[in-house]
mmCIF file of C-alpha atoms in Angstrom:
data_model
loop_
_atom_site.group_PDB
_atom_site.id
_atom_site.type_symbol
_atom_site.label_atom_id
_atom_site.label_comp_id
_atom_site.label_asym_id
_atom_site.label_seq_id
_atom_site.Cartn_x
_atom_site.Cartn_y
_atom_site.Cartn_z
ATOM 1 C CA UNK A 1 -2.126 -3.095 -17.191
ATOM 2 C CA UNK A 2 -3.357 -0.064 -19.113
ATOM 3 C CA UNK A 3 -3.538 3.220 -17.238
ATOM 4 C CA UNK A 4 -6.237 5.699 -18.261
ATOM 5 C CA UNK A 5 -5.496 9.380 -17.731
ATOM 6 C CA UNK A 6 -7.303 12.655 -18.283
ATOM 7 C CA UNK A 7 -5.154 15.769 -18.012
ATOM 8 C CA UNK A 8 -1.575 16.823 -18.651
ATOM 9 C CA UNK A 9 0.684 16.189 -15.646
ATOM 10 C CA UNK A 10 4.215 17.627 -15.698
ATOM 11 C CA UNK A 11 5.782 14.219 -15.033
ATOM 12 C CA UNK A 12 4.484 11.114 -16.825
ATOM 13 C CA UNK A 13 3.142 8.052 -14.969
ATOM 14 C CA UNK A 14 5.147 4.787 -15.087
ATOM 15 C CA UNK A 15 6.710 4.339 -18.519
ATOM 16 C CA UNK A 16 5.441 0.773 -18.789
ATOM 17 C CA UNK A 17 1.821 2.034 -19.028
ATOM 18 C CA UNK A 18 0.129 3.321 -22.149
ATOM 19 C CA UNK A 19 -2.039 6.419 -21.731
ATOM 20 C CA UNK A 20 -5.631 6.491 -22.994
ATOM 21 C CA UNK A 21 -8.704 8.583 -22.372
ATOM 22 C CA UNK A 22 -11.148 7.622 -19.627
ATOM 23 C CA UNK A 23 -14.108 7.010 -21.961
ATOM 24 C CA UNK A 24 -12.232 3.892 -23.072
ATOM 25 C CA UNK A 25 -11.939 2.592 -19.495
ATOM 26 C CA UNK A 26 -15.105 0.473 -19.794
ATOM 27 C CA UNK A 27 -16.525 1.177 -16.344
ATOM 28 C CA UNK A 28 -13.246 0.961 -14.453
ATOM 29 C CA UNK A 29 -10.945 3.665 -13.101
ATOM 30 C CA UNK A 30 -8.990 6.553 -14.524
ATOM 31 C CA UNK A 31 -6.652 9.245 -13.185
ATOM 32 C CA UNK A 32 -7.588 12.890 -13.416
ATOM 33 C CA UNK A 33 -4.806 15.486 -13.231
ATOM 34 C CA UNK A 34 -6.448 18.625 -11.895
ATOM 35 C CA UNK A 35 -5.231 21.612 -9.882
ATOM 36 C CA UNK A 36 -1.728 20.181 -9.562
ATOM 37 C CA UNK A 37 -2.793 16.812 -8.140
ATOM 38 C CA UNK A 38 -3.868 13.360 -9.261
ATOM 39 C CA UNK A 39 -7.357 12.119 -8.442
ATOM 40 C CA UNK A 40 -8.466 8.509 -8.773
ATOM 41 C CA UNK A 41 -11.875 8.561 -10.466
ATOM 42 C CA UNK A 42 -14.423 5.783 -10.747
ATOM 43 C CA UNK A 43 -16.291 5.631 -14.062
ATOM 44 C CA UNK A 44 -19.205 3.994 -12.245
ATOM 45 C CA UNK A 45 -19.339 6.839 -9.694
ATOM 46 C CA UNK A 46 -19.359 4.409 -6.802
ATOM 47 C CA UNK A 47 -17.401 6.985 -4.813
ATOM 48 C CA UNK A 48 -16.092 10.546 -5.343
ATOM 49 C CA UNK A 49 -12.592 11.214 -6.754
ATOM 50 C CA UNK A 50 -9.891 10.125 -4.313
ATOM 51 C CA UNK A 51 -6.537 11.776 -3.717
ATOM 52 C CA UNK A 52 -3.428 10.870 -1.748
ATOM 53 C CA UNK A 53 -1.746 13.388 0.542
ATOM 54 C CA UNK A 54 0.789 12.069 3.037
ATOM 55 C CA UNK A 55 0.381 15.139 5.231
ATOM 56 C CA UNK A 56 -3.090 13.828 6.167
ATOM 57 C CA UNK A 57 -1.395 10.839 7.827
ATOM 58 C CA UNK A 58 0.316 13.120 10.350
ATOM 59 C CA UNK A 59 -2.881 13.134 12.411
ATOM 60 C CA UNK A 60 -2.682 9.433 13.244
ATOM 61 C CA UNK A 61 -2.286 8.599 16.929
ATOM 62 C CA UNK A 62 0.682 6.847 18.457
ATOM 63 C CA UNK A 63 -1.231 3.828 19.718
ATOM 64 C CA UNK A 64 -1.087 1.652 16.593
ATOM 65 C CA UNK A 65 -0.069 -1.981 17.000
ATOM 66 C CA UNK A 66 2.044 -2.265 13.855
ATOM 67 C CA UNK A 67 5.238 -0.611 15.238
ATOM 68 C CA UNK A 68 5.244 -3.198 18.027
ATOM 69 C CA UNK A 69 5.964 -5.894 15.438
ATOM 70 C CA UNK A 70 9.399 -4.306 14.908
ATOM 71 C CA UNK A 71 10.244 -3.846 18.555
ATOM 72 C CA UNK A 72 13.968 -4.244 19.148
ATOM 73 C CA UNK A 73 14.786 -3.509 15.486
ATOM 74 C CA UNK A 74 15.659 0.193 15.645
ATOM 75 C CA UNK A 75 17.042 1.386 12.324
ATOM 76 C CA UNK A 76 15.810 -1.687 10.445
ATOM 77 C CA UNK A 77 15.527 -1.681 6.675
ATOM 78 C CA UNK A 78 11.957 -2.765 5.897
ATOM 79 C CA UNK A 79 10.196 -3.677 2.663
ATOM 80 C CA UNK A 80 6.494 -2.953 2.369
ATOM 81 C CA UNK A 81 5.665 -5.479 -0.322
ATOM 82 C CA UNK A 82 2.025 -4.405 -0.698
ATOM 83 C CA UNK A 83 2.173 -0.612 -0.474
ATOM 84 C CA UNK A 84 -1.436 0.223 -1.391
ATOM 85 C CA UNK A 85 -2.274 3.725 -0.136
ATOM 86 C CA UNK A 86 0.979 3.876 1.868
ATOM 87 C CA UNK A 87 -0.584 4.397 5.311
ATOM 88 C CA UNK A 88 1.284 1.614 7.098
ATOM 89 C CA UNK A 89 4.586 2.508 5.441
ATOM 90 C CA UNK A 90 4.141 6.128 6.511
ATOM 91 C CA UNK A 91 3.395 5.049 10.070
ATOM 92 C CA UNK A 92 6.579 2.962 10.263
ATOM 93 C CA UNK A 93 8.655 5.725 8.662
ATOM 94 C CA UNK A 94 7.290 8.163 11.248
ATOM 95 C CA UNK A 95 8.649 5.796 13.899
ATOM 96 C CA UNK A 96 12.132 6.003 12.386
ATOM 97 C CA UNK A 97 12.239 2.953 10.125
ATOM 98 C CA UNK A 98 13.520 3.117 6.548
ATOM 99 C CA UNK A 99 11.191 1.528 4.018
ATOM 100 C CA UNK A 100 11.129 0.450 0.404
ATOM 101 C CA UNK A 101 7.585 0.364 -0.940
ATOM 102 C CA UNK A 102 6.686 -2.058 -3.725
ATOM 103 C CA UNK A 103 3.570 -1.338 -5.777
ATOM 104 C CA UNK A 104 2.729 -2.975 -9.106
ATOM 105 C CA UNK A 105 -0.626 -1.282 -9.781
ATOM 106 C CA UNK A 106 0.054 1.721 -12.062
ATOM 107 C CA UNK A 107 -2.754 3.819 -10.583
ATOM 108 C CA UNK A 108 -1.595 3.383 -7.011
ATOM 109 C CA UNK A 109 2.064 3.753 -7.966
ATOM 110 C CA UNK A 110 1.341 7.031 -9.752
ATOM 111 C CA UNK A 111 -0.609 8.386 -6.772
ATOM 112 C CA UNK A 112 2.117 7.276 -4.351
ATOM 113 C CA UNK A 113 4.926 8.754 -6.449
ATOM 114 C CA UNK A 114 3.224 12.134 -6.744
ATOM 115 C CA UNK A 115 2.306 12.233 -3.057
ATOM 116 C CA UNK A 116 5.849 11.284 -2.074
ATOM 117 C CA UNK A 117 7.274 14.097 -4.194
ATOM 118 C CA UNK A 118 4.922 16.570 -2.510
ATOM 119 C CA UNK A 119 5.806 15.209 0.935
ATOM 120 C CA UNK A 120 9.522 15.659 0.291
ATOM 121 C CA UNK A 121 8.887 19.314 -0.592
ATOM 122 C CA UNK A 122 6.802 19.956 2.531
ATOM 123 C CA UNK A 123 8.860 20.919 5.633
ATOM 124 C CA UNK A 124 6.303 19.205 7.878
ATOM 125 C CA UNK A 125 6.660 15.846 6.121
ATOM 126 C CA UNK A 126 10.113 15.951 4.485
ATOM 127 C CA UNK A 127 11.969 14.065 7.231
ATOM 128 C CA UNK A 128 9.531 11.154 7.155
ATOM 129 C CA UNK A 129 9.318 11.102 3.361
ATOM 130 C CA UNK A 130 13.116 10.887 3.154
ATOM 131 C CA UNK A 131 12.885 7.422 4.724
ATOM 132 C CA UNK A 132 10.610 6.114 1.948
ATOM 133 C CA UNK A 133 11.669 4.733 -1.440
ATOM 134 C CA UNK A 134 9.048 3.667 -3.988
ATOM 135 C CA UNK A 135 9.562 0.847 -6.502
ATOM 136 C CA UNK A 136 7.232 0.055 -9.412
ATOM 137 C CA UNK A 137 7.339 -3.734 -9.348
ATOM 138 C CA UNK A 138 5.655 -6.934 -8.232
ATOM 139 C CA UNK A 139 7.269 -7.805 -4.907
ATOM 140 C CA UNK A 140 6.585 -11.502 -5.490
ATOM 141 C CA UNK A 141 9.329 -11.442 -8.126
ATOM 142 C CA UNK A 142 11.282 -8.265 -7.298
ATOM 143 C CA UNK A 143 12.216 -8.673 -3.613
ATOM 144 C CA UNK A 144 15.959 -9.399 -3.455
ATOM 145 C CA UNK A 145 17.211 -12.394 -1.441
ATOM 146 C CA UNK A 146 18.241 -11.298 2.075
ATOM 147 C CA UNK A 147 17.734 -7.688 0.998
ATOM 148 C CA UNK A 148 15.892 -6.434 4.090
ATOM 149 C CA UNK A 149 15.805 -6.893 7.840
ATOM 150 C CA UNK A 150 12.022 -7.317 7.671
ATOM 151 C CA UNK A 151 9.288 -7.588 5.060
ATOM 152 C CA UNK A 152 5.744 -6.395 5.705
ATOM 153 C CA UNK A 153 2.755 -7.865 3.863
ATOM 154 C CA UNK A 154 -0.842 -6.659 3.886
ATOM 155 C CA UNK A 155 -2.377 -8.709 1.065
ATOM 156 C CA UNK A 156 -5.929 -8.124 -0.073
ATOM 157 C CA UNK A 157 -8.315 -10.411 1.784
ATOM 158 C CA UNK A 158 -10.836 -11.995 -0.606
ATOM 159 C CA UNK A 159 -13.889 -12.144 1.677
ATOM 160 C CA UNK A 160 -15.583 -9.583 3.854
ATOM 161 C CA UNK A 161 -17.856 -11.000 6.533
ATOM 162 C CA UNK A 162 -19.356 -7.704 7.741
ATOM 163 C CA UNK A 163 -22.268 -6.206 5.828
ATOM 164 C CA UNK A 164 -21.255 -2.559 6.282
ATOM 165 C CA UNK A 165 -19.550 -0.945 3.321
ATOM 166 C CA UNK A 166 -15.827 -0.448 3.583
ATOM 167 C CA UNK A 167 -14.278 3.013 3.461
ATOM 168 C CA UNK A 168 -13.978 4.655 0.049
ATOM 169 C CA UNK A 169 -10.207 4.254 -0.233
ATOM 170 C CA UNK A 170 -10.401 0.554 0.695
ATOM 171 C CA UNK A 171 -13.309 0.049 -1.692
ATOM 172 C CA UNK A 172 -11.224 1.476 -4.517
ATOM 173 C CA UNK A 173 -8.278 -0.707 -3.512
ATOM 174 C CA UNK A 174 -10.434 -3.833 -3.636
ATOM 175 C CA UNK A 175 -11.811 -2.917 -7.039
ATOM 176 C CA UNK A 176 -8.406 -2.017 -8.482
ATOM 177 C CA UNK A 177 -6.465 -4.984 -7.178
ATOM 178 C CA UNK A 178 -8.985 -7.656 -6.214
ATOM 179 C CA UNK A 179 -7.415 -10.870 -5.014
ATOM 180 C CA UNK A 180 -5.761 -12.583 -7.927
ATOM 181 C CA UNK A 181 -2.228 -12.898 -6.555
ATOM 182 C CA UNK A 182 -0.366 -15.999 -5.435
ATOM 183 C CA UNK A 183 -0.228 -15.648 -1.654
ATOM 184 C CA UNK A 184 2.058 -18.647 -1.237
ATOM 185 C CA UNK A 185 4.578 -17.266 -3.735
ATOM 186 C CA UNK A 186 4.503 -13.817 -2.137
ATOM 187 C CA UNK A 187 5.057 -15.203 1.355
ATOM 188 C CA UNK A 188 7.861 -17.479 0.164
ATOM 189 C CA UNK A 189 9.625 -14.582 -1.558
ATOM 190 C CA UNK A 190 9.208 -12.401 1.520
ATOM 191 C CA UNK A 191 10.735 -15.054 3.767
ATOM 192 C CA UNK A 192 13.663 -15.337 1.378
ATOM 193 C CA UNK A 193 14.153 -11.555 1.362
ATOM 194 C CA UNK A 194 13.890 -10.955 5.130
ATOM 195 C CA UNK A 195 16.904 -11.701 7.298
ATOM 196 C CA UNK A 196 15.040 -11.337 10.598
ATOM 197 C CA UNK A 197 11.253 -11.493 10.202
ATOM 198 C CA UNK A 198 8.209 -11.300 7.956
ATOM 199 C CA UNK A 199 5.118 -9.523 9.269
ATOM 200 C CA UNK A 200 1.720 -10.343 7.758
ATOM 201 C CA UNK A 201 -1.366 -8.266 8.562
ATOM 202 C CA UNK A 202 -4.536 -10.355 8.757
ATOM 203 C CA UNK A 203 -8.158 -9.895 9.800
ATOM 204 C CA UNK A 204 -8.556 -11.045 13.394
ATOM 205 C CA UNK A 205 -10.295 -14.347 12.617
ATOM 206 C CA UNK A 206 -8.762 -15.099 9.223
ATOM 207 C CA UNK A 207 -6.576 -18.147 8.620
ATOM 208 C CA UNK A 208 -2.829 -17.601 8.204
ATOM 209 C CA UNK A 209 -1.668 -16.456 4.786
ATOM 210 C CA UNK A 210 -1.353 -19.411 2.388
ATOM 211 C CA UNK A 211 -2.075 -21.728 5.328
ATOM 212 C CA UNK A 212 1.447 -21.229 6.714
ATOM 213 C CA UNK A 213 1.420 -21.136 10.512
ATOM 214 C CA UNK A 214 3.392 -18.189 11.942
ATOM 215 C CA UNK A 215 5.922 -18.460 14.755
ATOM 216 C CA UNK A 216 3.784 -16.101 16.841
ATOM 217 C CA UNK A 217 1.322 -13.239 16.419
ATOM 218 C CA UNK A 218 0.556 -9.844 17.899
ATOM 219 C CA UNK A 219 -3.101 -8.894 18.267
ATOM 220 C CA UNK A 220 -4.570 -5.484 17.491
ATOM 221 C CA UNK A 221 -8.146 -4.275 18.038
ATOM 222 C CA UNK A 222 -9.478 -5.571 14.705
ATOM 223 C CA UNK A 223 -6.469 -7.221 13.127
ATOM 224 C CA UNK A 224 -3.556 -9.415 14.039
ATOM 225 C CA UNK A 225 0.027 -9.495 12.844
ATOM 226 C CA UNK A 226 1.485 -12.921 12.102
ATOM 227 C CA UNK A 227 5.253 -13.057 12.586
ATOM 228 C CA UNK A 228 7.540 -15.432 10.700
ATOM 229 C CA UNK A 229 11.083 -15.523 12.080
#
């Protein structure tokens, strides 16, 4: 995938991506390097430029359901196979888990890498950031067999039943990634990589990923977590 960039960052984005100017992006997205930070810009101006700052995640409350899916697994090595904006990985790292984040989209990977560097240099976020490792790869092929205690999946859901517009960051994620992956292959690879469990985040009333029934699930307010042991 081609990455479009405007600006001159000190460290280049992923080497596998060619750099072009945004006017060639044909209505899609480009990265703007400005004032020492990357901004994800939409050529169609469907939303304002978006940034990624892990320090903004420090304000999240402690009542989230996700950490409950790893209850009894203190110190577990976890793979977040669908890193996205990194919110769930940051939450788990703040609870003491060590995570490897997999992201194959060059825009998201670049934003994550820069934000992670900043977080490691910030005394308020350095301890949490030290528990995060970012990998530029497709988890469906890159997850190592029996490489993690648990694997977390939050794949893009293809349909939205509510009429209200989603938040800007999620809107950008949907437009960047869409839903063109092989869910069955991703789940199979995750189950091969996890020695103890695979956790799949799903909308509350959605069918199980790839039609594979979980061993059990944990319900949250608007989502559920399907657990494969």
